[in-house]
Amino acid sequence: MTCFTKPENLRVLITGAAGNIGKCLRAHLSGRYGLLRLADIVEQEPARENEEICAIDVRDIDSIERCMQGMDCVIHLAGIPGADAWEKILPMNIEGCYNVFEAARRQNVPRIIFASSNHAVGYHRREKFLDNTVEPRPDSLYGVSKVFGEALGRMYADKYGMSVACLRIGTFRTPDHPSEARQLLTWISHRDMAELARCCIEHESYHFVVVYGVSNNLRNRWDNSNVKFMGYQPQDDSEVFAAEILAKDIPEDPIAAQFHGGFYCPLEFVGTTDRIS
Ligand SMILES: NC(=O)c1ccc[n+]([C@@H]2O[C@H](COP(=O)([O-])OP(=O)(O)OC[C@H]3O[C@@H](n4cnc5c(N)ncnc54)[C@H](O)[C@@H]3O)[C@@H](O)[C@H]2O)c1
C-alpha cells in the first residue's frame, strides 16, 4: 500500500467538494498535500496552487474513473445529504457510492474515506452509548444508503485490500455552531471535521474503521475509543452554546427524543415505539 506518511506527496480527491463539508476541507487542507483534486457536479471556485477542479456526476462511472487517476486517497462526500425520496437516494447514494468505490478499485486507489452518517444507526435508543460495534439501525432510506456504503467499504477492504474509513458524521453546520438541543450531542465543528479527515487521510495503515464524526462535546453519546490509534483529538465542545440553545426551551418531538437519529425517526413513523428495543 502507498506510504501515507508524507502529506506533501499525497494526492487526494474530494467528491462533493463544492458542498458544505467539501468547502470546509478545501479551506483547511488545501496547500497541505501534493495535490487536492476537487470534484463536483456544480461549478467551483477556480483552482489555486496544488489544486485541480474536476467535473463529475456520481451517476456516471466513467466521469469518476477519470478523476481517480493517480490518486492516493478519496474522500467521498457527494450525494444526497439527508432524508429524501427513493428516486433520488438510489441513483445518488447507492449506485453513486458503488460507482465511486468501483472506480477507485479500477484505478488502484488504495484508500477511501466515506461520509457515512449517524442516521445509519439512528433507531438505537438514545440512552444507549454507541460504539463502532452496534448493529446497523437506519432511521430512513438515507440511513439505509449509508449502511450500504459502509457494507460496500467493508467488502472493498476485505476483498480488494483497500483501506477504508467510514465516518458516521453527526451534525456539521455552516455557520459553525449547533442550533438545537439534540445537536449539543451530535455537533462536529469545522476544525474538528477537517482534523478528522486529516487523520484518516494521513494515518499510515488501517484496514477498515468506523469513526463517529463528532466534536469533544460534553453531551456526546458516541464512543470512538476503537480509533484512538488514529490520533483524532477533537478540540471543540458544543457546551459553550448550551445555555443559549436550552433557553429557547423548544421541546423535541417525543419520538425523535427517544433515538439517536432525532427528527428523522418520526418521519413516516407508524404505530408506537415499544417495538424498538
Ligand atoms: N452535513 C452533515 O451534518 C452531515 C452529516 C452526516 C453525513 N453527511 C454526509 O456528508 C456528505 C457531505 O455533506 P454536506 O453537508 O457537505 O452536503 P452538501 O449537500 O453541502 O454537499 C454535497 C455535494 O455533492 C454534490 N453532488 C450532488 N449530486 C452530485 C452528483 N450527481 N455528482 C457529483 N456531485 C454531486 C453537490 O453539488 C454538493 O456540492 C454527504 O454524503 C452527507 O450525507 C453530512
Tab-separated table of C-alpha atoms and ligand atoms in Angstrom:
chain	number	residue	atom	x	y	z
A	1	MET	CA	0.000	0.000	0.000
A	2	THR	CA	1.119	3.575	-0.651
A	3	CYS	CA	3.040	5.173	2.208
A	4	PHE	CA	0.803	7.748	3.888
A	5	THR	CA	3.474	9.381	5.999
A	6	LYS	CA	4.442	12.353	3.822
A	7	PRO	CA	1.494	14.697	3.291
A	8	GLU	CA	3.320	16.776	0.694
A	9	ASN	CA	3.457	13.717	-1.574
A	10	LEU	CA	-0.187	12.758	-1.240
A	11	ARG	CA	-2.751	13.216	-3.997
A	12	VAL	CA	-6.241	13.478	-2.542
A	13	LEU	CA	-9.581	13.550	-4.363
A	14	ILE	CA	-12.703	15.018	-2.752
A	15	THR	CA	-16.091	14.217	-4.304
A	16	GLY	CA	-18.820	16.696	-3.420
A	17	ALA	CA	-16.090	19.285	-2.942
A	18	ALA	CA	-18.468	22.206	-3.569
A	19	GLY	CA	-20.725	21.239	-0.667
A	20	ASN	CA	-20.598	22.358	2.942
A	21	ILE	CA	-18.137	19.767	4.220
A	22	GLY	CA	-16.179	19.814	0.957
A	23	LYS	CA	-15.628	23.577	1.202
A	24	CYS	CA	-14.506	23.210	4.808
A	25	LEU	CA	-11.996	20.508	3.894
A	26	ARG	CA	-10.739	22.583	0.995
A	27	ALA	CA	-10.257	25.599	3.243
A	28	HIS	CA	-8.387	23.634	5.907
A	29	LEU	CA	-6.423	21.120	3.844
A	30	SER	CA	-5.524	22.971	0.661
A	31	GLY	CA	-1.778	23.516	0.451
A	32	ARG	CA	-1.056	20.588	2.766
A	33	TYR	CA	-0.993	17.934	0.053
A	34	GLY	CA	0.847	17.485	-3.212
A	35	LEU	CA	-2.497	17.688	-4.972
A	36	LEU	CA	-6.077	18.272	-3.886
A	37	ARG	CA	-8.428	17.330	-6.717
A	38	LEU	CA	-11.868	18.845	-6.180
A	39	ALA	CA	-14.729	17.062	-7.914
A	40	ASP	CA	-18.376	18.055	-8.047
A	41	ILE	CA	-21.323	18.278	-10.418
A	42	VAL	CA	-21.645	22.035	-9.869
A	43	GLU	CA	-19.243	24.813	-10.746
A	44	GLN	CA	-16.491	25.556	-8.246
A	45	GLU	CA	-14.110	28.388	-7.473
A	46	PRO	CA	-11.042	28.220	-9.726
A	47	ALA	CA	-8.134	26.023	-8.677
A	48	ARG	CA	-5.396	27.508	-6.540
A	49	GLU	CA	-1.857	26.196	-6.195
A	50	ASN	CA	-1.729	22.402	-5.803
A	51	GLU	CA	-5.422	22.110	-6.632
A	52	GLU	CA	-7.342	20.781	-9.621
A	53	ILE	CA	-11.022	21.180	-10.354
A	54	CYS	CA	-12.816	18.321	-11.992
A	55	ALA	CA	-16.384	17.752	-13.141
A	56	ILE	CA	-18.076	14.529	-12.122
A	57	ASP	CA	-21.502	13.062	-11.855
A	58	VAL	CA	-21.544	10.163	-9.404
A	59	ARG	CA	-24.163	8.531	-11.628
A	60	ASP	CA	-21.569	8.284	-14.419
A	61	ILE	CA	-18.753	5.908	-13.506
A	62	ASP	CA	-16.576	6.991	-16.438
A	63	SER	CA	-16.505	10.583	-15.183
A	64	ILE	CA	-15.431	9.356	-11.755
A	65	GLU	CA	-12.797	6.994	-13.086
A	66	ARG	CA	-11.123	9.848	-14.965
A	67	CYS	CA	-10.818	11.808	-11.715
A	68	MET	CA	-9.415	8.825	-9.823
A	69	GLN	CA	-6.304	8.537	-11.965
A	70	GLY	CA	-3.159	8.868	-9.862
A	71	MET	CA	-4.949	9.439	-6.564
A	72	ASP	CA	-3.728	8.068	-3.205
A	73	CYS	CA	-6.932	8.724	-1.315
A	74	VAL	CA	-10.560	9.636	-1.993
A	75	ILE	CA	-12.897	11.418	0.379
A	76	HIS	CA	-16.379	10.590	-0.857
A	77	LEU	CA	-18.899	13.263	0.138
A	78	ALA	CA	-21.051	13.683	-2.989
A	79	GLY	CA	-24.697	12.740	-2.907
A	80	ILE	CA	-27.994	13.461	-1.210
A	81	PRO	CA	-27.133	14.708	2.282
A	82	GLY	CA	-30.385	13.899	4.097
A	83	ALA	CA	-33.708	12.085	4.153
A	84	ASP	CA	-35.190	12.075	0.666
A	85	ALA	CA	-37.211	10.082	-1.859
A	86	TRP	CA	-36.022	6.664	-3.023
A	87	GLU	CA	-35.895	8.001	-6.594
A	88	LYS	CA	-33.030	10.292	-5.521
A	89	ILE	CA	-31.367	8.066	-2.900
A	90	LEU	CA	-30.993	5.118	-5.294
A	91	PRO	CA	-29.016	6.794	-8.114
A	92	MET	CA	-27.006	9.213	-5.964
A	93	ASN	CA	-26.269	7.448	-2.696
A	94	ILE	CA	-26.471	3.786	-3.637
A	95	GLU	CA	-25.462	3.486	-7.281
A	96	GLY	CA	-23.296	6.606	-6.957
A	97	CYS	CA	-21.499	5.167	-3.955
A	98	TYR	CA	-20.877	1.890	-5.788
A	99	ASN	CA	-19.531	3.865	-8.750
A	100	VAL	CA	-17.039	5.678	-6.527
A	101	PHE	CA	-15.726	2.534	-4.823
A	102	GLU	CA	-15.576	0.629	-8.096
A	103	ALA	CA	-13.852	3.466	-9.982
A	104	ALA	CA	-11.289	3.644	-7.163
A	105	ARG	CA	-10.651	-0.087	-7.391
A	106	ARG	CA	-10.206	0.064	-11.160
A	107	GLN	CA	-7.703	2.898	-10.787
A	108	ASN	CA	-5.838	1.214	-7.901
A	109	VAL	CA	-6.639	3.979	-5.422
A	110	PRO	CA	-5.602	2.459	-2.088
A	111	ARG	CA	-7.811	4.398	0.340
A	112	ILE	CA	-11.404	5.687	0.572
A	113	ILE	CA	-12.879	7.811	3.321
A	114	PHE	CA	-16.647	7.533	3.087
A	115	ALA	CA	-19.034	10.131	4.520
A	116	SER	CA	-21.467	7.877	6.324
A	117	SER	CA	-23.917	9.258	8.843
A	118	ASN	CA	-25.232	8.816	12.361
A	119	HIS	CA	-28.532	8.001	10.604
A	120	ALA	CA	-27.059	4.564	9.795
A	121	VAL	CA	-27.643	3.821	13.481
A	122	GLY	CA	-30.432	6.325	14.138
A	123	TYR	CA	-33.007	3.925	15.639
A	124	HIS	CA	-30.778	2.973	18.536
A	125	ARG	CA	-32.236	4.333	21.739
A	126	ARG	CA	-30.573	7.480	22.929
A	127	GLU	CA	-29.836	6.209	26.434
A	128	LYS	CA	-27.519	3.646	24.852
A	129	PHE	CA	-23.931	4.764	24.282
A	130	LEU	CA	-22.978	3.735	20.727
A	131	ASP	CA	-19.615	2.389	19.616
A	132	ASN	CA	-18.381	1.012	16.303
A	133	THR	CA	-19.793	-2.474	17.011
A	134	VAL	CA	-23.503	-1.639	17.290
A	135	GLU	CA	-25.699	-3.181	14.639
A	136	PRO	CA	-26.967	-1.017	11.790
A	137	ARG	CA	-30.277	0.571	12.692
A	138	PRO	CA	-31.068	3.080	9.932
A	139	ASP	CA	-33.844	5.565	10.566
A	140	SER	CA	-34.588	6.444	6.916
A	141	LEU	CA	-33.814	5.399	3.348
A	142	TYR	CA	-30.963	7.891	3.619
A	143	GLY	CA	-29.675	5.938	6.630
A	144	VAL	CA	-30.068	2.712	4.658
A	145	SER	CA	-27.910	4.200	1.889
A	146	LYS	CA	-25.188	4.920	4.454
A	147	VAL	CA	-25.384	1.344	5.789
A	148	PHE	CA	-24.994	0.233	2.169
A	149	GLY	CA	-21.919	2.439	1.761
A	150	GLU	CA	-20.379	1.060	4.943
A	151	ALA	CA	-21.045	-2.516	3.796
A	152	LEU	CA	-19.537	-1.721	0.419
A	153	GLY	CA	-16.499	-0.281	2.179
A	154	ARG	CA	-16.121	-3.409	4.273
A	155	MET	CA	-16.304	-5.574	1.154
A	156	TYR	CA	-13.783	-3.464	-0.793
A	157	ALA	CA	-11.460	-3.584	2.216
A	158	ASP	CA	-11.734	-7.350	2.710
A	159	LYS	CA	-11.917	-8.459	-0.910
A	160	TYR	CA	-9.612	-5.966	-2.596
A	161	GLY	CA	-7.373	-4.823	0.257
A	162	MET	CA	-8.493	-1.198	0.115
A	163	SER	CA	-8.028	0.879	3.250
A	164	VAL	CA	-11.466	2.258	4.207
A	165	ALA	CA	-12.713	4.681	6.842
A	166	CYS	CA	-16.453	5.239	7.311
A	167	LEU	CA	-17.226	8.477	9.119
A	168	ARG	CA	-20.594	8.458	10.889
A	169	ILE	CA	-20.829	12.205	10.813
A	170	GLY	CA	-23.065	13.807	13.418
A	171	THR	CA	-24.150	17.375	12.713
A	172	PHE	CA	-21.894	19.594	10.603
A	173	ARG	CA	-23.325	23.060	10.080
A	174	THR	CA	-22.424	26.293	8.338
A	175	PRO	CA	-22.406	28.682	10.200
A	176	ASP	CA	-20.234	26.668	12.536
A	177	HIS	CA	-22.416	26.099	15.609
A	178	PRO	CA	-25.218	23.838	16.867
A	179	SER	CA	-28.706	25.308	16.768
A	180	GLU	CA	-30.956	22.870	18.659
A	181	ALA	CA	-30.810	20.674	21.751
A	182	ARG	CA	-30.008	17.375	20.023
A	183	GLN	CA	-27.095	18.974	18.210
A	184	LEU	CA	-25.426	19.536	21.589
A	185	LEU	CA	-24.812	15.778	21.434
A	186	THR	CA	-24.056	15.398	17.735
A	187	TRP	CA	-22.261	18.581	16.619
A	188	ILE	CA	-18.904	18.492	14.845
A	189	SER	CA	-17.123	21.798	14.335
A	190	HIS	CA	-15.406	22.725	11.100
A	191	ARG	CA	-11.904	22.440	12.502
A	192	ASP	CA	-12.670	19.065	14.097
A	193	MET	CA	-14.151	17.806	10.824
A	194	ALA	CA	-11.020	18.849	8.953
A	195	GLU	CA	-8.811	17.278	11.616
A	196	LEU	CA	-10.760	14.022	11.457
A	197	ALA	CA	-10.349	13.932	7.680
A	198	ARG	CA	-6.648	14.724	8.039
A	199	CYS	CA	-6.141	11.838	10.490
A	200	CYS	CA	-7.942	9.435	8.159
A	201	ILE	CA	-6.001	10.621	5.114
A	202	GLU	CA	-2.587	10.529	6.743
A	203	HIS	CA	-2.604	7.543	9.078
A	204	GLU	CA	-0.111	5.140	7.589
A	205	SER	CA	-2.079	1.934	7.914
A	206	TYR	CA	-5.593	0.803	8.699
A	207	HIS	CA	-7.825	-1.774	7.084
A	208	PHE	CA	-11.419	-0.815	7.869
A	209	VAL	CA	-12.612	1.591	10.546
A	210	VAL	CA	-15.902	3.138	11.610
A	211	VAL	CA	-15.454	6.527	13.254
A	212	TYR	CA	-18.064	8.866	14.722
A	213	GLY	CA	-17.664	12.349	13.329
A	214	VAL	CA	-18.310	14.343	16.465
A	215	SER	CA	-16.591	17.089	18.441
A	216	ASN	CA	-15.439	16.840	22.039
A	217	ASN	CA	-18.971	17.520	23.290
A	218	LEU	CA	-19.764	17.117	26.974
A	219	ARG	CA	-23.075	15.529	25.906
A	220	ASN	CA	-21.576	13.225	23.264
A	221	ARG	CA	-23.170	9.734	23.167
A	222	TRP	CA	-20.737	8.079	20.728
A	223	ASP	CA	-17.586	6.148	21.582
A	224	ASN	CA	-14.505	6.461	19.359
A	225	SER	CA	-12.132	4.508	21.594
A	226	ASN	CA	-11.617	1.901	18.832
A	227	VAL	CA	-9.818	4.503	16.702
A	228	LYS	CA	-7.645	6.191	19.324
A	229	PHE	CA	-4.662	4.929	17.347
A	230	MET	CA	-5.583	7.352	14.557
A	231	GLY	CA	-4.881	10.352	16.767
A	232	TYR	CA	-8.152	12.243	16.293
A	233	GLN	CA	-8.425	14.643	19.232
A	234	PRO	CA	-11.400	16.953	18.766
A	235	GLN	CA	-10.953	20.447	20.236
A	236	ASP	CA	-14.435	21.919	20.336
A	237	ASP	CA	-17.314	21.361	22.751
A	238	SER	CA	-20.919	22.287	21.944
A	239	GLU	CA	-21.482	23.009	25.637
A	240	VAL	CA	-20.437	26.623	25.093
A	241	PHE	CA	-23.697	27.028	23.119
A	242	ALA	CA	-25.867	25.036	25.551
A	243	ALA	CA	-27.260	27.834	27.714
A	244	GLU	CA	-28.364	29.857	24.706
A	245	ILE	CA	-29.953	26.869	22.939
A	246	LEU	CA	-31.680	25.444	26.004
A	247	ALA	CA	-33.027	28.875	26.983
A	248	LYS	CA	-35.206	28.744	23.870
A	249	ASP	CA	-36.907	25.753	25.546
A	250	ILE	CA	-38.078	24.201	22.258
A	251	PRO	CA	-39.459	20.737	23.069
A	252	GLU	CA	-38.128	17.874	20.942
A	253	ASP	CA	-40.664	15.661	19.167
A	254	PRO	CA	-41.470	12.791	21.586
A	255	ILE	CA	-40.397	10.090	19.110
A	256	ALA	CA	-37.299	11.983	17.983
A	257	ALA	CA	-36.215	12.406	21.611
A	258	GLN	CA	-36.041	8.636	22.167
A	259	PHE	CA	-33.480	7.865	19.471
A	260	HIS	CA	-30.032	8.870	18.260
A	261	GLY	CA	-31.399	9.810	14.839
A	262	GLY	CA	-33.588	12.607	16.210
A	263	PHE	CA	-36.149	14.114	13.863
A	264	TYR	CA	-35.605	11.513	11.105
A	265	CYS	CA	-37.155	8.902	13.420
A	266	PRO	CA	-40.751	10.208	13.473
A	267	LEU	CA	-40.811	10.795	9.693
A	268	GLU	CA	-43.456	8.433	8.224
A	269	PHE	CA	-43.412	6.509	11.521
A	270	VAL	CA	-46.342	4.128	12.064
A	271	GLY	CA	-47.537	2.838	15.443
A	272	THR	CA	-45.731	3.005	18.757
A	273	THR	CA	-42.023	2.879	19.593
A	274	ASP	CA	-42.359	-0.065	22.052
A	275	ARG	CA	-41.217	-2.495	19.351
A	276	ILE	CA	-37.815	-0.770	19.115
A	277	SER	CA	-35.696	-2.205	21.912
B	1	LIG	N1	-23.630	17.926	6.989
B	1	LIG	C1	-23.887	16.985	7.902
B	1	LIG	O1	-24.249	17.262	9.052
B	1	LIG	C2	-23.704	15.529	7.528
B	1	LIG	C3	-23.999	14.555	8.500
B	1	LIG	C4	-23.842	13.218	8.178
B	1	LIG	C5	-23.383	12.855	6.931
B	1	LIG	N2	-23.123	13.813	5.998
B	1	LIG	C6	-22.697	13.365	4.661
B	1	LIG	O2	-21.578	14.119	4.250
B	1	LIG	C7	-21.624	14.344	2.837
B	1	LIG	C8	-21.485	15.821	2.536
B	1	LIG	O3	-22.492	16.518	3.228
B	1	LIG	P1	-22.695	18.101	3.028
B	1	LIG	O4	-23.409	18.587	4.228
B	1	LIG	O5	-21.417	18.740	2.615
B	1	LIG	O6	-23.709	18.095	1.815
B	1	LIG	P2	-23.838	19.129	0.604
B	1	LIG	O7	-25.194	18.895	0.018
B	1	LIG	O8	-23.499	20.502	1.050
B	1	LIG	O9	-22.727	18.621	-0.417
B	1	LIG	C9	-22.947	17.548	-1.301
B	1	LIG	C10	-22.233	17.877	-2.587
B	1	LIG	O10	-22.472	16.780	-3.502
B	1	LIG	C11	-22.614	17.349	-4.790
B	1	LIG	N3	-23.381	16.446	-5.649
B	1	LIG	C12	-24.717	16.230	-5.627
B	1	LIG	N4	-25.064	15.380	-6.607
B	1	LIG	C13	-23.913	15.045	-7.253
B	1	LIG	C14	-23.628	14.207	-8.358
B	1	LIG	N5	-24.608	13.528	-9.012
B	1	LIG	N6	-22.356	14.077	-8.731
B	1	LIG	C15	-21.359	14.751	-8.104
B	1	LIG	N7	-21.576	15.591	-7.056
B	1	LIG	C16	-22.846	15.728	-6.647
B	1	LIG	C17	-23.373	18.646	-4.567
B	1	LIG	O11	-23.216	19.538	-5.659
B	1	LIG	C18	-22.729	19.144	-3.281
B	1	LIG	O12	-21.660	20.023	-3.558
B	1	LIG	C19	-22.930	13.731	2.358
B	1	LIG	O13	-22.662	12.442	1.843
B	1	LIG	C20	-23.760	13.621	3.616
B	1	LIG	O14	-24.685	12.544	3.553
B	1	LIG	C21	-23.285	15.131	6.267
